[in-house]
């Protein structure tokens, strides 16, 4: 694996950030920046044997600090997705959080992990990024030491291993917010998507879970056989789907342990991406809110890319039936996700 490092501009505090690119023997590459642990670029082979970009990106750390980019490619923490009412109770104490999404908190609050400068080390075929979140940062208890290891393989698999420890009990839900577009079209409406889930998380008008899990049967959310996204997007028979103008939903994944949970395919380019994870959920967001500039003068508009954010279910802090996002002092948080690329 070849590793190249170059300057990538400055974070909002004026500290220099780097762009680290890992290139395999086939010439496929992943580029990452230690500002916010962003995936900046993923170049993989298509059917015709030519390299193509498969994720949305920006040109500099300054661009990744913009608020209009929809968390594009960022490492999300300390708590991905929404927490209703921007507060939770732990061990009898109430912890108010920053409300950055109406009355609720989203993706870590005001200055999430996607806006921090991470320390990093280069390894044989990867990059290890480290960030220590101080006790009470963004309102969360516990000094949290986080490691995110990005590994790229000769077969174009990008693996992300998350690890964290804390000195006080805390809540944690880490993910990555990359948006994928496997083809050359400005949107993903020509892609097909399969997600191995029988149920989704019901949400209210503020996208906060009601506590119910709904069967996907008969709804636009049913991706148990691969569905053409453009056709699904036309459907008007589901209030939640219509309100969100597409996918913005937590899937309750079937099975447990490390398993393949999703497959995105672009019939035009022949590119395929599979997603494997040990997590119970994936937030599927079809990028309907996009209207921003991107890499090399690109304009990203609605459905420019699709995010498949592996994670624990949203608002698990308030929904014990969803599982637990509690990390106890002394315990180790560990989870992994693999995005694998091929062509057919
Ligand atoms: C998603 C979330 C969406 C939207 C998006 C960022 O993870 O589910 O509602 O906030 O991030 O634009």
Short mmCIF file of C-alpha atoms and ligand atoms in Angstrom, two decimals:
data_model
loop_
_atom_site.label_atom_id
_atom_site.label_comp_id
_atom_site.label_asym_id
_atom_site.label_seq_id
_atom_site.Cartn_x
_atom_site.Cartn_y
_atom_site.Cartn_z
CA UNK A 1 0.00 0.00 0.00
CA UNK A 2 1.40 3.40 -0.94
CA UNK A 3 0.82 6.22 1.53
CA UNK A 4 0.92 9.89 0.54
CA UNK A 5 0.44 12.79 2.92
CA UNK A 6 -0.13 16.39 1.93
CA UNK A 7 -1.35 19.59 3.61
CA UNK A 8 -5.14 20.01 3.49
CA UNK A 9 -5.69 23.51 4.83
CA UNK A 10 -6.51 24.56 8.37
CA UNK A 11 -9.16 23.79 10.95
CA UNK A 12 -11.30 26.65 12.40
CA UNK A 13 -8.66 27.22 15.11
CA UNK A 14 -5.96 27.68 12.46
CA UNK A 15 -4.23 24.35 13.03
CA UNK A 16 -2.95 22.57 9.92
CA UNK A 17 -4.76 19.44 8.74
CA UNK A 18 -3.45 16.69 6.48
CA UNK A 19 -4.83 14.63 3.64
CA UNK A 20 -3.67 11.02 3.82
CA UNK A 21 -4.10 8.85 0.74
CA UNK A 22 -3.71 5.06 0.71
CA UNK A 23 -3.30 3.54 -2.75
CA UNK A 24 -3.42 -0.20 -3.43
CA UNK A 25 -1.58 -2.12 -6.17
CA UNK A 26 -4.56 -1.77 -8.54
CA UNK A 27 -4.38 2.02 -8.18
CA UNK A 28 -7.55 2.23 -6.08
CA UNK A 29 -7.37 4.68 -3.21
CA UNK A 30 -8.98 6.17 -0.16
CA UNK A 31 -8.19 9.69 1.04
CA UNK A 32 -8.84 10.76 4.60
CA UNK A 33 -8.28 13.93 6.56
CA UNK A 34 -7.49 14.14 10.25
CA UNK A 35 -9.79 17.17 10.45
CA UNK A 36 -12.98 15.48 11.63
CA UNK A 37 -11.85 12.03 10.50
CA UNK A 38 -13.48 12.61 7.11
CA UNK A 39 -13.44 10.19 4.21
CA UNK A 40 -12.55 12.65 1.45
CA UNK A 41 -12.34 10.43 -1.62
CA UNK A 42 -12.69 6.79 -2.67
CA UNK A 43 -11.42 5.90 -6.12
CA UNK A 44 -12.31 2.36 -7.20
CA UNK A 45 -12.36 0.35 -10.40
CA UNK A 46 -15.53 0.03 -12.48
CA UNK A 47 -16.60 -2.58 -15.02
CA UNK A 48 -14.53 -0.99 -17.76
CA UNK A 49 -11.44 -1.15 -15.55
CA UNK A 50 -11.33 2.60 -15.13
CA UNK A 51 -10.99 4.37 -11.81
CA UNK A 52 -13.93 6.42 -10.60
CA UNK A 53 -14.91 8.46 -7.56
CA UNK A 54 -17.61 6.84 -5.41
CA UNK A 55 -18.08 9.26 -2.52
CA UNK A 56 -18.95 12.91 -2.21
CA UNK A 57 -16.16 15.14 -0.98
CA UNK A 58 -14.61 18.54 -0.47
CA UNK A 59 -11.25 20.10 -1.34
CA UNK A 60 -9.94 21.35 2.01
CA UNK A 61 -10.34 21.34 5.78
CA UNK A 62 -11.91 24.79 5.43
CA UNK A 63 -14.65 23.28 3.24
CA UNK A 64 -15.21 20.46 5.75
CA UNK A 65 -15.77 23.11 8.44
CA UNK A 66 -18.72 24.52 6.47
CA UNK A 67 -22.12 23.86 8.02
CA UNK A 68 -23.94 23.26 4.72
CA UNK A 69 -22.25 19.98 3.74
CA UNK A 70 -24.56 17.59 5.60
CA UNK A 71 -21.78 15.96 7.71
CA UNK A 72 -20.31 14.66 4.43
CA UNK A 73 -17.80 11.88 5.13
CA UNK A 74 -17.32 12.86 8.78
CA UNK A 75 -16.63 10.74 11.82
CA UNK A 76 -19.73 11.34 13.92
CA UNK A 77 -19.67 11.42 17.72
CA UNK A 78 -19.93 11.38 20.61
CA UNK A 79 -23.49 10.42 19.76
CA UNK A 80 -24.61 9.89 16.18
CA UNK A 81 -28.18 10.57 15.12
CA UNK A 82 -30.78 12.34 17.28
CA UNK A 83 -31.37 12.54 21.02
CA UNK A 84 -34.89 13.78 21.68
CA UNK A 85 -35.20 16.89 23.86
CA UNK A 86 -31.40 17.35 23.77
CA UNK A 87 -30.89 15.77 27.21
CA UNK A 88 -30.56 12.40 28.89
CA UNK A 89 -30.43 11.03 32.40
CA UNK A 90 -27.61 8.78 33.54
CA UNK A 91 -27.03 7.40 37.03
CA UNK A 92 -29.70 9.81 38.33
CA UNK A 93 -28.06 12.91 36.81
CA UNK A 94 -29.63 14.95 34.02
CA UNK A 95 -27.23 15.89 31.20
CA UNK A 96 -28.44 18.78 29.00
CA UNK A 97 -26.98 18.78 25.49
CA UNK A 98 -26.77 21.39 22.74
CA UNK A 99 -29.97 21.56 20.67
CA UNK A 100 -28.73 21.91 17.09
CA UNK A 101 -31.76 20.33 15.39
CA UNK A 102 -34.82 22.18 16.62
CA UNK A 103 -35.34 21.06 20.24
CA UNK A 104 -33.14 18.02 19.73
CA UNK A 105 -29.46 17.24 19.40
CA UNK A 106 -28.02 15.72 16.23
CA UNK A 107 -24.68 14.08 15.42
CA UNK A 108 -22.74 15.17 18.49
CA UNK A 109 -24.10 18.68 19.02
CA UNK A 110 -22.50 22.02 18.23
CA UNK A 111 -18.91 20.90 17.68
CA UNK A 112 -19.06 17.17 17.06
CA UNK A 113 -16.14 14.83 16.45
CA UNK A 114 -16.41 15.75 12.74
CA UNK A 115 -15.13 19.22 13.65
CA UNK A 116 -12.15 18.13 15.76
CA UNK A 117 -8.56 17.82 14.68
CA UNK A 118 -7.55 14.20 15.30
CA UNK A 119 -4.01 12.95 15.99
CA UNK A 120 -3.03 10.20 13.59
CA UNK A 121 -0.49 7.52 12.78
CA UNK A 122 0.03 5.75 9.51
CA UNK A 123 0.11 1.95 9.59
CA UNK A 124 0.99 -0.73 7.01
CA UNK A 125 -2.34 -0.44 5.18
CA UNK A 126 -4.24 2.09 7.17
CA UNK A 127 -4.47 5.17 9.33
CA UNK A 128 -5.27 5.28 13.03
CA UNK A 129 -6.92 8.48 14.23
CA UNK A 130 -7.17 9.42 17.91
CA UNK A 131 -9.25 11.98 19.72
CA UNK A 132 -9.79 12.45 23.43
CA UNK A 133 -13.08 14.13 24.21
CA UNK A 134 -12.87 15.92 27.58
CA UNK A 135 -15.32 15.25 30.43
CA UNK A 136 -18.51 17.31 29.80
CA UNK A 137 -17.56 18.23 26.23
CA UNK A 138 -20.90 19.00 24.52
CA UNK A 139 -22.51 18.06 27.84
CA UNK A 140 -21.48 14.40 27.88
CA UNK A 141 -19.91 12.98 31.04
CA UNK A 142 -16.58 11.14 31.00
CA UNK A 143 -13.26 11.73 29.32
CA UNK A 144 -13.63 9.56 26.25
CA UNK A 145 -10.53 8.27 24.44
CA UNK A 146 -11.51 7.35 20.88
CA UNK A 147 -9.55 5.49 18.23
CA UNK A 148 -10.80 5.13 14.67
CA UNK A 149 -8.72 2.85 12.46
CA UNK A 150 -9.30 3.09 8.69
CA UNK A 151 -7.85 0.16 6.72
CA UNK A 152 -7.87 -0.17 2.94
CA UNK A 153 -7.26 -3.51 1.23
CA UNK A 154 -5.90 -4.68 -2.11
CA UNK A 155 -9.51 -5.72 -2.91
CA UNK A 156 -10.89 -2.21 -2.29
CA UNK A 157 -12.44 -2.88 1.10
CA UNK A 158 -12.50 0.10 3.45
CA UNK A 159 -12.77 -1.13 7.02
CA UNK A 160 -13.45 1.23 9.92
CA UNK A 161 -12.76 0.00 13.44
CA UNK A 162 -14.03 2.19 16.28
CA UNK A 163 -12.72 1.80 19.82
CA UNK A 164 -13.33 3.95 22.89
CA UNK A 165 -12.84 3.94 26.64
CA UNK A 166 -14.10 6.35 29.28
CA UNK A 167 -13.23 7.26 32.87
CA UNK A 168 -16.90 7.83 33.83
CA UNK A 169 -20.08 6.17 32.56
CA UNK A 170 -21.22 7.86 29.35
CA UNK A 171 -23.33 7.41 26.22
CA UNK A 172 -21.73 6.75 22.84
CA UNK A 173 -22.85 6.07 19.27
CA UNK A 174 -20.13 6.49 16.64
CA UNK A 175 -20.57 6.30 12.89
CA UNK A 176 -19.28 7.66 9.61
CA UNK A 177 -21.41 9.91 7.43
CA UNK A 178 -19.98 9.21 3.95
CA UNK A 179 -22.36 9.73 1.04
CA UNK A 180 -21.90 7.32 -1.83
CA UNK A 181 -22.61 7.75 -5.52
CA UNK A 182 -21.18 4.86 -7.52
CA UNK A 183 -21.76 6.34 -10.98
CA UNK A 184 -21.24 9.42 -13.06
CA UNK A 185 -24.75 10.79 -12.75
CA UNK A 186 -25.36 13.80 -10.43
CA UNK A 187 -27.76 11.71 -8.32
CA UNK A 188 -28.23 8.17 -7.06
CA UNK A 189 -31.72 7.68 -8.53
CA UNK A 190 -30.39 5.10 -11.02
CA UNK A 191 -28.90 2.95 -8.22
CA UNK A 192 -30.55 -0.09 -6.67
CA UNK A 193 -30.35 -0.75 -2.94
CA UNK A 194 -30.80 -3.85 -0.81
CA UNK A 195 -30.98 -3.63 2.98
CA UNK A 196 -31.40 -6.72 5.10
CA UNK A 197 -34.06 -5.43 7.50
CA UNK A 198 -37.65 -6.44 8.21
CA UNK A 199 -38.35 -3.35 10.31
CA UNK A 200 -37.65 0.37 10.56
CA UNK A 201 -37.68 2.77 13.50
CA UNK A 202 -40.86 4.83 13.52
CA UNK A 203 -40.19 8.55 13.98
CA UNK A 204 -42.33 11.61 14.67
CA UNK A 205 -42.37 14.90 12.73
CA UNK A 206 -39.05 15.89 14.34
CA UNK A 207 -37.47 12.56 13.32
CA UNK A 208 -37.43 11.41 16.94
CA UNK A 209 -38.27 7.73 17.49
CA UNK A 210 -41.69 7.01 18.95
CA UNK A 211 -40.42 3.73 20.41
CA UNK A 212 -42.16 1.57 17.80
CA UNK A 213 -40.52 -0.58 15.16
CA UNK A 214 -42.63 -0.91 12.01
CA UNK A 215 -42.63 -3.75 9.48
CA UNK A 216 -41.24 -2.68 6.08
CA UNK A 217 -43.72 -4.98 4.31
CA UNK A 218 -45.76 -3.00 1.78
CA UNK A 219 -43.91 0.29 2.38
CA UNK A 220 -41.26 2.17 0.36
CA UNK A 221 -38.80 1.07 3.05
CA UNK A 222 -38.97 -2.55 1.93
CA UNK A 223 -35.53 -3.16 0.40
CA UNK A 224 -35.39 -6.88 1.21
CA UNK A 225 -35.07 -7.40 -2.51
CA UNK A 226 -32.97 -4.78 -4.36
CA UNK A 227 -35.10 -1.81 -5.38
CA UNK A 228 -34.45 0.93 -7.97
CA UNK A 229 -34.17 4.09 -5.89
CA UNK A 230 -35.63 6.39 -8.55
CA UNK A 231 -38.86 4.38 -8.59
CA UNK A 232 -39.11 4.11 -4.82
CA UNK A 233 -38.61 7.87 -4.53
CA UNK A 234 -41.83 8.42 -6.56
CA UNK A 235 -43.98 6.65 -4.01
CA UNK A 236 -46.55 8.72 -2.14
CA UNK A 237 -48.24 5.96 -0.13
CA UNK A 238 -46.33 6.38 3.14
CA UNK A 239 -46.63 9.48 5.32
CA UNK A 240 -43.21 9.11 6.99
CA UNK A 241 -41.47 8.60 3.64
CA UNK A 242 -43.35 11.52 2.04
CA UNK A 243 -42.59 13.84 4.97
CA UNK A 244 -38.87 13.04 4.70
CA UNK A 245 -38.92 13.38 0.86
CA UNK A 246 -37.17 10.04 0.63
CA UNK A 247 -35.11 7.86 2.91
CA UNK A 248 -34.23 9.30 6.30
CA UNK A 249 -34.86 6.29 8.43
CA UNK A 250 -33.24 3.89 10.85
CA UNK A 251 -33.33 0.27 9.72
CA UNK A 252 -33.51 -2.50 12.31
CA UNK A 253 -31.02 -4.89 10.76
CA UNK A 254 -31.65 -8.61 10.67
CA UNK A 255 -29.16 -10.93 12.32
CA UNK A 256 -26.31 -10.08 14.65
CA UNK A 257 -22.54 -10.08 14.67
CA UNK A 258 -20.48 -9.05 11.68
CA UNK A 259 -22.67 -9.61 8.59
CA UNK A 260 -23.44 -8.11 5.23
CA UNK A 261 -26.39 -5.74 5.67
CA UNK A 262 -26.63 -3.66 2.51
CA UNK A 263 -25.72 -3.66 -1.17
CA UNK A 264 -25.75 -0.59 -3.40
CA UNK A 265 -25.46 -1.13 -7.16
CA UNK A 266 -25.15 1.26 -10.07
CA UNK A 267 -26.14 -0.65 -13.22
CA UNK A 268 -24.56 2.04 -15.46
CA UNK A 269 -21.01 1.87 -14.13
CA UNK A 270 -21.40 -1.71 -12.88
CA UNK A 271 -20.06 -0.63 -9.52
CA UNK A 272 -21.24 -2.40 -6.38
CA UNK A 273 -20.76 -1.47 -2.75
CA UNK A 274 -21.58 -3.88 0.05
CA UNK A 275 -21.78 -2.81 3.67
CA UNK A 276 -21.00 -5.17 6.54
CA UNK A 277 -21.26 -4.28 10.21
CA UNK A 278 -21.72 -5.67 13.70
CA UNK A 279 -24.16 -2.86 14.57
CA UNK A 280 -27.93 -3.36 15.07
CA UNK A 281 -28.95 -0.46 12.84
CA UNK A 282 -28.21 1.65 9.80
CA UNK A 283 -29.55 5.14 9.13
CA UNK A 284 -30.33 5.41 5.45
CA UNK A 285 -30.41 9.03 4.27
CA UNK A 286 -30.85 9.70 0.57
CA UNK A 287 -29.35 13.20 0.58
CA UNK A 288 -32.59 15.03 -0.21
CA UNK A 289 -31.38 18.12 1.67
CA UNK A 290 -28.30 18.71 -0.49
CA UNK A 291 -27.63 22.07 -2.04
CA UNK A 292 -23.95 22.80 -1.59
CA UNK A 293 -20.64 23.08 -3.33
CA UNK A 294 -18.29 20.11 -3.45
CA UNK A 295 -14.94 18.94 -4.72
CA UNK A 296 -13.50 20.61 -7.80
CA UNK A 297 -16.39 23.04 -8.26
CA UNK A 298 -19.09 20.33 -8.19
CA UNK A 299 -22.57 21.31 -7.04
CA UNK A 300 -24.34 18.69 -4.92
CA UNK A 301 -28.14 18.82 -5.17
CA UNK A 302 -30.95 16.58 -3.89
CA UNK A 303 -30.08 12.85 -3.96
CA UNK A 304 -26.45 13.56 -4.94
CA UNK A 305 -25.34 10.68 -2.73
CA UNK A 306 -26.71 8.22 -0.21
CA UNK A 307 -25.49 7.75 3.37
CA UNK A 308 -25.59 4.36 5.08
CA UNK A 309 -24.65 5.19 8.65
CA UNK A 310 -24.14 2.01 10.67
CA UNK A 311 -25.00 2.63 14.30
CA UNK A 312 -27.13 1.87 17.32
CA UNK A 313 -30.72 2.98 16.86
CA UNK A 314 -31.44 6.73 17.23
CA UNK A 315 -32.31 8.03 20.68
CA UNK A 316 -31.42 4.73 22.33
CA UNK A 317 -30.75 6.77 25.50
CA UNK A 318 -34.54 7.16 25.82
CA UNK A 319 -35.63 3.80 24.39
CA UNK A 320 -34.41 0.87 26.50
CA UNK A 321 -36.15 -1.56 24.11
CA UNK A 322 -33.70 -0.44 21.37
CA UNK A 323 -30.68 -1.76 23.32
CA UNK A 324 -28.05 0.28 25.09
CA UNK A 325 -25.53 2.94 24.15
CA UNK A 326 -24.14 3.11 27.68
CA UNK A 327 -20.37 2.79 27.95
CA UNK A 328 -19.36 2.10 31.51
CA UNK A 329 -16.14 3.42 32.97
CA UNK A 330 -13.46 0.81 32.36
CA UNK A 331 -15.37 -1.00 29.59
CA UNK A 332 -14.29 -0.96 25.96
CA UNK A 333 -16.56 0.21 23.12
CA UNK A 334 -15.70 -1.63 19.92
CA UNK A 335 -17.49 -1.82 16.61
CA UNK A 336 -16.58 -2.18 12.93
CA UNK A 337 -18.00 -1.47 9.49
CA UNK A 338 -16.66 -2.54 6.10
CA UNK A 339 -17.52 -0.85 2.79
CA UNK A 340 -16.40 -3.20 -0.01
CA UNK A 341 -16.29 -2.17 -3.68
CA UNK A 342 -16.39 -4.30 -6.80
CA UNK A 343 -17.72 -4.17 -10.34
CA UNK A 344 -19.96 -6.52 -12.26
C1 LIG B 1 -28.65 12.30 8.60
C2 LIG B 1 -29.95 12.58 9.30
C3 LIG B 1 -30.72 13.58 8.45
C4 LIG B 1 -29.89 14.82 8.20
C5 LIG B 1 -28.51 14.44 7.69
C6 LIG B 1 -27.58 15.60 7.60
O1 LIG B 1 -27.91 11.39 9.32
O2 LIG B 1 -30.68 11.40 9.46
O3 LIG B 1 -31.95 13.90 9.05
O4 LIG B 1 -29.80 15.57 9.37
O5 LIG B 1 -27.92 13.50 8.51
O6 LIG B 1 -27.99 16.53 6.65
#
